[in-house]
Coordinates of C-alpha atoms and ligand atoms in Angstrom, one line a residue:
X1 CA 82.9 82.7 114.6
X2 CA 83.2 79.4 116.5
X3 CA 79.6 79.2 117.1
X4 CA 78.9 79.7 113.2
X5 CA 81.2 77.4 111.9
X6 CA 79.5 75.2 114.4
X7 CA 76.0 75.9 113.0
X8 CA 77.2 75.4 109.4
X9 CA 78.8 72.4 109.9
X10 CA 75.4 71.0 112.0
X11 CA 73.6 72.1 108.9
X12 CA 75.8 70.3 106.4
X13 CA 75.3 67.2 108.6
X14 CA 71.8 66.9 109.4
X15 CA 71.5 67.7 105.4
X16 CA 72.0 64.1 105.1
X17 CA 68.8 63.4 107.5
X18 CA 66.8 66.1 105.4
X19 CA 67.2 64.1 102.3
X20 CA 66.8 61.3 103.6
X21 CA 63.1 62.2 104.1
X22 CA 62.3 63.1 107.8
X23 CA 60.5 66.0 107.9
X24 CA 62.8 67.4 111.4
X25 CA 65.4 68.8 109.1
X26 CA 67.8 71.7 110.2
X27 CA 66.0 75.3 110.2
X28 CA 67.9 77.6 107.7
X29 CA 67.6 81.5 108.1
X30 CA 66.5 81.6 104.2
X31 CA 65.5 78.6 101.5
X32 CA 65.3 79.8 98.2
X33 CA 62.9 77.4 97.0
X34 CA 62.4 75.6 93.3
X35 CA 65.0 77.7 91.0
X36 CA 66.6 76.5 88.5
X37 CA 70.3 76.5 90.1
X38 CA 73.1 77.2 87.7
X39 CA 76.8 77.0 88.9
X40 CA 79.1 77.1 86.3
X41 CA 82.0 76.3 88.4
X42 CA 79.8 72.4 88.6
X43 CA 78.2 72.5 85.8
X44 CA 75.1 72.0 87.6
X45 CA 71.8 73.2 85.6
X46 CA 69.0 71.2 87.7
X47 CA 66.0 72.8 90.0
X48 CA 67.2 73.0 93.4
X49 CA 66.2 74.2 97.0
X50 CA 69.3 76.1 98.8
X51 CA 69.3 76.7 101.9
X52 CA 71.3 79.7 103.5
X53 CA 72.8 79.7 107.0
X54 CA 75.0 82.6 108.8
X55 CA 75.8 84.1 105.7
X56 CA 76.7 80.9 103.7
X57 CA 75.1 78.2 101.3
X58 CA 74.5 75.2 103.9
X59 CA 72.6 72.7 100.9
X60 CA 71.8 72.6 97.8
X61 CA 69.1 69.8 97.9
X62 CA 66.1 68.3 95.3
X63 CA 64.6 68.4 98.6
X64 CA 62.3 70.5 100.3
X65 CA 64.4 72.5 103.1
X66 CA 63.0 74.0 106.5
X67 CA 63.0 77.5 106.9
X68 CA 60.8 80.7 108.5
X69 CA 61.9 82.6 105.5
X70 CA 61.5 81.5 101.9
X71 CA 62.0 82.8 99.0
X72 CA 60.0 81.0 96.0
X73 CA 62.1 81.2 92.8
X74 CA 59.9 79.0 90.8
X75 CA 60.9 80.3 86.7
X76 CA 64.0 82.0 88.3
X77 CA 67.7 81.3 88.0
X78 CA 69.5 81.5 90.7
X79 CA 73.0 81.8 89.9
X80 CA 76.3 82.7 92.0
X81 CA 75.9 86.6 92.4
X82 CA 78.0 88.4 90.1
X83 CA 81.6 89.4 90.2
X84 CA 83.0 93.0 88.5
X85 CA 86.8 93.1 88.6
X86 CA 86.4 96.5 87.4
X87 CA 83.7 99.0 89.5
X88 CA 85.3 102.4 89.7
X89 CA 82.0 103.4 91.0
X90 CA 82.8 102.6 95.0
X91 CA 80.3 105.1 96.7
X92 CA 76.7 103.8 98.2
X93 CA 75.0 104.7 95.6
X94 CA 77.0 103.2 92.9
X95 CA 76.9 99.9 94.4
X96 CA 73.3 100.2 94.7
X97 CA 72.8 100.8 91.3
X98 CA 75.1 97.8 90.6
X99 CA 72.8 95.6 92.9
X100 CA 70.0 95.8 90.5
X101 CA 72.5 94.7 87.9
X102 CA 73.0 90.9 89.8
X103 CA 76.7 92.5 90.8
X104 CA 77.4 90.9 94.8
X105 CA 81.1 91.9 94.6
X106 CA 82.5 95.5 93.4
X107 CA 86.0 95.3 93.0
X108 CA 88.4 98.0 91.6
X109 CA 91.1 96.1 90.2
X110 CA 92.5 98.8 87.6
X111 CA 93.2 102.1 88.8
X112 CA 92.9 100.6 92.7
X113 CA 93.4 102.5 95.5
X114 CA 96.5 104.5 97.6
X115 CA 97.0 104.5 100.4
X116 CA 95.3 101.5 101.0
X117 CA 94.5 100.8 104.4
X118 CA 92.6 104.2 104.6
X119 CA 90.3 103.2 101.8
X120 CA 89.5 99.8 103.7
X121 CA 88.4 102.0 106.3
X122 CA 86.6 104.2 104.8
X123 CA 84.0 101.5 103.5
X124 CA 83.0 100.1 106.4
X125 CA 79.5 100.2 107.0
X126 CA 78.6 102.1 103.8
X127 CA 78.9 98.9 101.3
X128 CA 75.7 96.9 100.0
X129 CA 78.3 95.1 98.0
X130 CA 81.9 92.9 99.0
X131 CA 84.5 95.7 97.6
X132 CA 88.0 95.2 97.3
X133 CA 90.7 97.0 95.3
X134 CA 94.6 96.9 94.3
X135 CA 97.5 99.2 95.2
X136 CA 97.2 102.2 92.7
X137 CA 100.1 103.0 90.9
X138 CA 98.4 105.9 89.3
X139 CA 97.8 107.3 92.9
X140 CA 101.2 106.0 94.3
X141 CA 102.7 108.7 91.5
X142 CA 101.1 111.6 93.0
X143 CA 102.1 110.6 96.8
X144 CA 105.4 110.5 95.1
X145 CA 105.6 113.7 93.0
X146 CA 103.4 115.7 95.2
X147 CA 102.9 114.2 98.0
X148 CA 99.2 114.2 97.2
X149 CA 97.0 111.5 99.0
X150 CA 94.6 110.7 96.4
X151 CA 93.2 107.5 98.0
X152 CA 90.7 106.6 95.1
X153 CA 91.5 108.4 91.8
X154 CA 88.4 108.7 90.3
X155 CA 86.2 109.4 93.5
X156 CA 88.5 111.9 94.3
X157 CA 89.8 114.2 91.4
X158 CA 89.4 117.6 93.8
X159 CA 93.0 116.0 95.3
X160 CA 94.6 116.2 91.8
X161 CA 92.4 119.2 90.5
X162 CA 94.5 121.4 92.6
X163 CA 98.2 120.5 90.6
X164 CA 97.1 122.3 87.3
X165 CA 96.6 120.9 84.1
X166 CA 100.2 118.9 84.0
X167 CA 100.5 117.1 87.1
X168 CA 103.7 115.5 86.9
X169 CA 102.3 112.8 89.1
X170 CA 100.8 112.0 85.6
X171 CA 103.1 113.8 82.7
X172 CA 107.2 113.1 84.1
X173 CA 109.3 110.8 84.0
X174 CA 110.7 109.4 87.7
X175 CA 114.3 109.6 88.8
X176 CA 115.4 106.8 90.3
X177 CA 115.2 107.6 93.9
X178 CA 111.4 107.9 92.7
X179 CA 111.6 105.0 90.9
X180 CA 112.8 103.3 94.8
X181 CA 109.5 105.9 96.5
X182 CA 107.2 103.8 94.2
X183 CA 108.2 100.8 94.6
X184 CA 108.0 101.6 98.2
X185 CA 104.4 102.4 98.4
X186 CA 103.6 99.3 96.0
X187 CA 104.8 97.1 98.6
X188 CA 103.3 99.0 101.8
X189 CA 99.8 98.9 99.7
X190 CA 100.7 95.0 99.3
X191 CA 101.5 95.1 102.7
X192 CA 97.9 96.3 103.9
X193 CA 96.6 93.7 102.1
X194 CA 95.5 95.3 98.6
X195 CA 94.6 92.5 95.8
X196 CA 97.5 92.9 93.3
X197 CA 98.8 96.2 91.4
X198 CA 96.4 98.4 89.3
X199 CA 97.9 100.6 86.5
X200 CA 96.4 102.8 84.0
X201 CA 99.6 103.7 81.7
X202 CA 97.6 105.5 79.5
X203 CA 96.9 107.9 82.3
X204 CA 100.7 108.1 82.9
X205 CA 102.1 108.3 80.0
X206 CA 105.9 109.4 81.0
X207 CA 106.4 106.2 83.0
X208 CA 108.5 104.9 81.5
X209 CA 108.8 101.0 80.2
X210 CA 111.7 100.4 83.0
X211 CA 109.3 102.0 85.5
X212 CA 106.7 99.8 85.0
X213 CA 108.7 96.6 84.6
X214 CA 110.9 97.5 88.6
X215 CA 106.8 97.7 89.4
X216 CA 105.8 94.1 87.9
X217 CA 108.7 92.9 89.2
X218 CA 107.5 93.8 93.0
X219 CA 104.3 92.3 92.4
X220 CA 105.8 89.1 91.1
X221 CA 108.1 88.9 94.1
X222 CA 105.0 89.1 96.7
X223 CA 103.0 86.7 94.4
X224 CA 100.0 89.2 93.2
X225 CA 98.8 89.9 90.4
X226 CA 99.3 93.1 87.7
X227 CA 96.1 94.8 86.4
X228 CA 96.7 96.6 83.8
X229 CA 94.7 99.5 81.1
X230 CA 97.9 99.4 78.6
X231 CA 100.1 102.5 77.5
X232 CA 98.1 102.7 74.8
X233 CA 95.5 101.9 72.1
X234 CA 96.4 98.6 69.6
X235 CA 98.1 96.0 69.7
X236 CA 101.4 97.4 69.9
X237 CA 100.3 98.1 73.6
X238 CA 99.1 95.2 74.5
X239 CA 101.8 93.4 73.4
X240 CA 104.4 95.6 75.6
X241 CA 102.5 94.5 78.7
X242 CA 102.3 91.2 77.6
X243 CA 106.1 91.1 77.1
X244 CA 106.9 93.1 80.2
X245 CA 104.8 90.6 82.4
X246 CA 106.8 87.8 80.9
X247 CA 110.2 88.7 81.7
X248 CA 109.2 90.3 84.9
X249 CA 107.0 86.8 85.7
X250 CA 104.2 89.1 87.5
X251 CA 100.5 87.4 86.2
X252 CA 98.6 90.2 84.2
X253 CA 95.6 90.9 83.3
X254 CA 94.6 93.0 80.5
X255 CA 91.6 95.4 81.5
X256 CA 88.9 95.9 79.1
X257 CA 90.2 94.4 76.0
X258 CA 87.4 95.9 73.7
X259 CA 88.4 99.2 73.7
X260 CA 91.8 98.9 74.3
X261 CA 92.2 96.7 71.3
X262 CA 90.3 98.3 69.4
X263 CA 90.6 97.1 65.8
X264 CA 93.4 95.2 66.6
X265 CA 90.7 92.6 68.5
X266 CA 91.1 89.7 66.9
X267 CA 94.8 89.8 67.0
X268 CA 94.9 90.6 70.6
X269 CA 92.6 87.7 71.2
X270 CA 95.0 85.3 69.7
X271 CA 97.9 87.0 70.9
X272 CA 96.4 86.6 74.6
X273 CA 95.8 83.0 74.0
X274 CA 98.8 82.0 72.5
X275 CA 100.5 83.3 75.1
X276 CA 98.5 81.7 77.5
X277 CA 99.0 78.3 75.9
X278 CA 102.6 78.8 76.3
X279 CA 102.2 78.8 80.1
X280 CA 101.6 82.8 81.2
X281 CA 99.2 83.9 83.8
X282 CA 97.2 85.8 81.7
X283 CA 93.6 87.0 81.2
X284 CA 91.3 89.4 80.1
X285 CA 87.9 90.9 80.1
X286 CA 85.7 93.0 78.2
X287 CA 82.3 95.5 79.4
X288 CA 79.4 95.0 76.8
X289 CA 79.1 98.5 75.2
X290 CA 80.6 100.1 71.7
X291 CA 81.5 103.1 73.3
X292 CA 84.4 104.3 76.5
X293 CA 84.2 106.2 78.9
X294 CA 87.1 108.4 80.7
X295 CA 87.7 112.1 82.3
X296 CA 88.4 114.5 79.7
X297 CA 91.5 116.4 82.0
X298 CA 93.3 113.2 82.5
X299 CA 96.4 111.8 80.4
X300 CA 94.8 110.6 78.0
X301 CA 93.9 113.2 76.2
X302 CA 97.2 114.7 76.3
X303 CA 98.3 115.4 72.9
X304 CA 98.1 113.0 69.8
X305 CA 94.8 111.2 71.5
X306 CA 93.2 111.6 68.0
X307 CA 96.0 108.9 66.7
X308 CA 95.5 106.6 69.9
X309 CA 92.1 106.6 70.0
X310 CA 92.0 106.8 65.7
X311 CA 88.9 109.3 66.4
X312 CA 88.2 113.1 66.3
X313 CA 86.1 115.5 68.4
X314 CA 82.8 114.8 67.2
X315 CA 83.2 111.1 68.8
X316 CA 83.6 112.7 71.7
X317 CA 80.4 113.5 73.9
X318 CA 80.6 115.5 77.2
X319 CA 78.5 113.1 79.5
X320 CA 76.6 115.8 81.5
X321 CA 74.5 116.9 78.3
X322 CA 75.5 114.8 75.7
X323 CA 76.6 117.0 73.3
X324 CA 79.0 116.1 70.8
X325 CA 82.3 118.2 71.4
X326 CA 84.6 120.6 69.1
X327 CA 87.5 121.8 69.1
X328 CA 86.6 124.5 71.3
X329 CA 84.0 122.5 73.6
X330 CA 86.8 120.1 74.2
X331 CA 89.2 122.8 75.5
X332 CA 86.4 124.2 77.6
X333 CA 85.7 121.1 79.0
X334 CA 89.2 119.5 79.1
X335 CA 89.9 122.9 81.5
X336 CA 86.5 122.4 83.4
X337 CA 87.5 118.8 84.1
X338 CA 84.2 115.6 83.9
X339 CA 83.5 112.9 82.4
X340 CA 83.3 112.4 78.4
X341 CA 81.8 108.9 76.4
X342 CA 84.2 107.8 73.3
X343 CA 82.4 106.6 70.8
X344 CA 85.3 104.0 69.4
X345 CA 84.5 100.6 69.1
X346 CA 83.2 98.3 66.5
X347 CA 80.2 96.0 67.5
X348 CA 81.1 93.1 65.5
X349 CA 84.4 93.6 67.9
X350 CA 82.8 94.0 71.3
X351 CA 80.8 91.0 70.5
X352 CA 83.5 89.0 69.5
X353 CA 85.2 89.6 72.8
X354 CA 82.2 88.7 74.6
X355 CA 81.4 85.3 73.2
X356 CA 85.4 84.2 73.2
X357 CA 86.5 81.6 76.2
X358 CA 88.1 82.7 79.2
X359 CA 87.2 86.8 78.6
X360 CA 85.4 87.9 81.8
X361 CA 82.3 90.1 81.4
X362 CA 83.5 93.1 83.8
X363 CA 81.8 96.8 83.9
X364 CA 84.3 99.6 84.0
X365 CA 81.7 101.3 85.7
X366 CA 82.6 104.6 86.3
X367 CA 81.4 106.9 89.5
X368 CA 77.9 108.7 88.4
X369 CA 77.7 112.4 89.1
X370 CA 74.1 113.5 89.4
X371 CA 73.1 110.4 87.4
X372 CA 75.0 111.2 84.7
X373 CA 77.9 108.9 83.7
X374 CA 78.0 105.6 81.0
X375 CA 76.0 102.9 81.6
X376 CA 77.8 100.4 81.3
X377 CA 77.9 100.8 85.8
X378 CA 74.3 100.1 85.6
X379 CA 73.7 97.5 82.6
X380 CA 76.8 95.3 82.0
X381 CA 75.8 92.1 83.1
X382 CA 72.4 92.1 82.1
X383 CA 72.8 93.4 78.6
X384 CA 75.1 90.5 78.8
X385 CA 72.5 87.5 79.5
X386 CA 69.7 90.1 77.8
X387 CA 71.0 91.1 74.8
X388 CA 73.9 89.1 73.7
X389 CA 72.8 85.8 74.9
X390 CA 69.2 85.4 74.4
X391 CA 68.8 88.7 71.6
X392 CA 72.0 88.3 69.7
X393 CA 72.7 84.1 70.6
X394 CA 76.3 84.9 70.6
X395 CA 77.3 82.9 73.7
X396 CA 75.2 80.2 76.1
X397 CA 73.5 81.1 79.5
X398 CA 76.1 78.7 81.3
X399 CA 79.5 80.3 79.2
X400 CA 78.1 84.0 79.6
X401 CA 78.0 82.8 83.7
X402 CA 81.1 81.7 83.7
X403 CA 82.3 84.9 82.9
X404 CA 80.8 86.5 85.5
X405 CA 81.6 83.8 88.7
X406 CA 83.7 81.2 88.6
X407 CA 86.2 83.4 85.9
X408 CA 86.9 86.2 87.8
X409 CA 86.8 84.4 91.4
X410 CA 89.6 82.0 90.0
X411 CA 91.7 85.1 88.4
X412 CA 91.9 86.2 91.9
X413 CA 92.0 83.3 93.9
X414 CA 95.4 81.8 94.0
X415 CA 95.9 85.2 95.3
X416 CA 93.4 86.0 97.6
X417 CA 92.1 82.7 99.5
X418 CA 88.8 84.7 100.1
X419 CA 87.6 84.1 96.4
X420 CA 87.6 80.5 96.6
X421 CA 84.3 80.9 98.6
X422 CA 82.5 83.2 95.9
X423 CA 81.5 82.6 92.3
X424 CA 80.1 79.3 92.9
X425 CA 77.0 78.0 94.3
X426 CA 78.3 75.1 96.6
X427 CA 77.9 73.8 100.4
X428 CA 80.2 76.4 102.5
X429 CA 80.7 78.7 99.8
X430 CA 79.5 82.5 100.5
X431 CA 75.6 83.1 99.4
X432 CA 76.3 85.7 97.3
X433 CA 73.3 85.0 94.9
X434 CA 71.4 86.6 92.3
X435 CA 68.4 86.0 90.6
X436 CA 67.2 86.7 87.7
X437 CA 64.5 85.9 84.8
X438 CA 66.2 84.5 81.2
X439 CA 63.2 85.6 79.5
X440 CA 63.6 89.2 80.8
X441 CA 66.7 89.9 82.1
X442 CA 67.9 93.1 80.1
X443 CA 69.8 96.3 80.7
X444 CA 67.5 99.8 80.3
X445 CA 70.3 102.1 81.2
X446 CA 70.8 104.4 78.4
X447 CA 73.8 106.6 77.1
X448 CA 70.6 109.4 77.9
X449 CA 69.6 107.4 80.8
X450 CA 72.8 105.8 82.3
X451 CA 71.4 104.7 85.8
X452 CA 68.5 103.1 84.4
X453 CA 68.3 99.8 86.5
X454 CA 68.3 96.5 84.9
X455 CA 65.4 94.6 84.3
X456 CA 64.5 91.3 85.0
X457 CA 67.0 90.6 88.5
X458 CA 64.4 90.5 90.9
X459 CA 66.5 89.3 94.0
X460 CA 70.1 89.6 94.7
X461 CA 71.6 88.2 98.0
X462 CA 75.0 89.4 99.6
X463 CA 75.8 86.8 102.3
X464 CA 72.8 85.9 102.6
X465 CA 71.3 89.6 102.7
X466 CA 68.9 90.3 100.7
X467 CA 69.9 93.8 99.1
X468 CA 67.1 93.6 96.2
X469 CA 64.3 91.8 96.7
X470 CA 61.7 92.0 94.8
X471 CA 62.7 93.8 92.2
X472 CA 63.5 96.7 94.6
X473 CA 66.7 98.0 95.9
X474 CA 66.6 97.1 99.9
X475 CA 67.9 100.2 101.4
X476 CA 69.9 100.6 104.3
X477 CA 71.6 97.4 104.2
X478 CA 75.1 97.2 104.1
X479 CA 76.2 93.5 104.5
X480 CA 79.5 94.4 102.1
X481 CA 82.7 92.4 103.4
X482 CA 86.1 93.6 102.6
X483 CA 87.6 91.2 99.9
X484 CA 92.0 91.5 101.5
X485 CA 94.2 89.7 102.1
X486 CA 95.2 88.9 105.4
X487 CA 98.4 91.3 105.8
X488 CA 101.4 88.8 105.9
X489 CA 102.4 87.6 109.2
X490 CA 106.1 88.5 110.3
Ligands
ZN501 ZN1 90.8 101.8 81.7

């Protein structure tokens, strides 16, 4: 550690010689050389050289910079590598598939992860991606009712698979010594260092609003962050966890606002920023696609999710084949247990969400089984930059970046020191990096063909590994850190 720092902060130094024009500049392990750098967090749109030392960006420099290994990137953009405060999709292979979509950090911030400790463990060495997650309160409700250690929800459903079609962990209400267990395992998953609280209240829908308020409350005491897929569909929803976040004082954000406001966008929009113009902690975020994406056995399609959603069956496709559902395919398939798309949203909406300030671009990408799945884990950020900048011209290359960097690292940073060194390009900050073509860049995966890889990202650096380059995934690399915080010192 000592001897890096030491080699980053030579670097930074003899920077100065370097553009001063002697040729005996520091060596760098990589130069990217001749891209047209573009750091939101700056503002800087210019054609630079960066140079990458032990992991981090050591200059950004109009001049050339020394190095055995570079990488021309003449016509390319290099941008800070992308940030997805929602990737359910944790496993190898779903990272991989997020690589070729410019994605350097993989965090799952909504449904998060219980116990937590465990699941920090369990990604070592297996990560081509940062990863990082929140305490799960959906998971902490089946330690509690059945003392059930789901670990990651969706990667794991064979844990909750076993406690019938009406797990309690999802469908009853807590007693208060229940109430005390939860709060319990909120704080010992704060305690190992998880990034805030994920809920999905949809998913339990007989927690109750006093429940989830003694639950903001504990991540308000520590200082984290609540993320949050609302009890329901609509404004009505949004507004509760809005209003619970403000008397409890715990910052929220609102996951995927598209479908979750469904019609109601626009007034959830200004809802969100009035309230944020009143002096709340609040954000948002959106993934580019009309259509959701959710397991068919879960809560939320308990009973009356015709009226929430404001759909029927035949919006409903089962994701293995595709086929719209019925009545009685839904009942098959609900008993069964996978994954179904919901065809829900407007596009004027999505779009809406996309080009308004301050919403984060973020995937929801959900684990792929046998490539099957949405692809919205496999095309978010290009159809972004692709489609609905340079296609559609409903937001600028620099705004759409934002929303991809410098937004989500500085929802999470007050929080978690760690992000103030990504989602920037700047001297000491992590080379997390991805490259990409404006004149290309596009998303190819497919509601047919979810894992389709992007187009158009031929290079994408995770501290300072290359883990596409290219155009080609880079296999075997796993130079994934563990985005934590440092567990509090007593
Ligand atoms: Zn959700």
């Amino acid at each position: 550690m000592v001897i890096g720092r030491w080699r980053l902060l030579a670097a930074v130094g003899l920077l100065t010689v370097a553009v001063a024009g002697c040729a005996s500049g520091p060596r760098y392990d990589l130069v990217i050389r001749g891209g047209r750098v573009m750091d939101p967090a700056s503002g800087l749109d210019s054609v630079r050289n960066v140079g990458i030392l032990a992991g981090k960006i050591a200059a950004i420099s109009a001049e050339p910079l020394a190095s055995d290994s570079v990488l021309d990137a003449n016509g390319l953009v290099i941008a800070p590598g992308f940030i997805d405060l929602h990737a359910h999709g944790q496993s190898t292979s779903d990272m991989e598939i997020q690589a070729r979509d410019g994605v350097t950090t993989a965090l799952e911030m909504e449904v998060g992860v219980y116990p937590v400790d465990p699941w920090y463990q369990s990604m070592v060495g297996k990560a081509p991606l940062n990863y990082g997650a929140t305490v799960s309160h959906i998971a902490a409700r089946f330690a509690v009712f059945h003392d059930v250690e789901v670990g990651h929800w969706p990667l794991n459903r064979a844990a909750t698979a076993g406690l019938g079609p009406d797990p309690a962990g999802a469908n009853s209400a807590a007693n208060p010594g229940q109430v005390e267990a939860l709060g319990g395992a909120i704080r010992r998953g704060l305690d190992e260092g998880a990034l805030g609280v994920g809920f999905g209240i949809n998913y339990t829908p007989a927690a109750t609003p006093d429940e989830i308020a003694s639950m903001f409350r504990i991540a308000a005491e520590r200082k984290m962050p609540v993320f949050v897929h609302t009890r329901a569909f609509g404004i009505g929803a949004i507004r509760e966890a809005i209003t619970t976040a403000a008397a409890t004082g715990a910052a929220l954000h609102v996951v995927h606002v598209g479908s979750s406001a469904g019609d109601d966008l626009p007034t959830a929009l200004a809802l969100i920023d009035s309230a944020k113009a009143g002096g709340m902690d609040l954000t948002t975020e959106v993934y580019p696609y009309t259509a959701a994406s959710t397991m068919l056995e879960s809560a939320l399609f308990n009973p009356g999710w015709q009226a929430n959603l404001k759909i029927d069956y035949p919006d409903l496709a089962w994701a293995k084949t595709g086929e719209r559902l019925t009545k009685e395919s839904f009942d098959r398939y609900r008993k069964e247990g996978g994954w179904v798309i919901i065809y829900m949203m407007k596009d004027a909406n999505v779009e809406r969400a996309i080009a308004h300030p301050g919403v984060m671009i973020a995937s929801d990408g959900v684990p792929f089984v046998n490539g099957t799945g949405h692809p919205r884990g496999a095309g978010s950020f290009a159809r972004v930059l692709g489609h609905y900048v340079r296609e559609r011209k409903a937001l600028g290359l620099m705004d759409a970046l934002g929303k991809m960097t410098i937004l989500p690292a500085r929802r999470l940073e007050g929080f978690v020191p760690a992000m103030k060194n990504k989602g920037r390009i700047a001297v000491g900050a992590d080379a997390d990096l991805t490259l990409f073509d404006p004149a290309t860049v596009i998303d190819r995966a497919t509601f047919t063909e979810p894992t389709q890889p992007s187009a158009g990202i031929p290079h994408v650096i995770v501290g300072g590994t290359f883990v596409v380059r290219g155009g080609e995934l880079v296999k075997g690399v796993f130079p994934g850190k563990p985005v934590r915080v440092s567990p509090p010192t007593k």
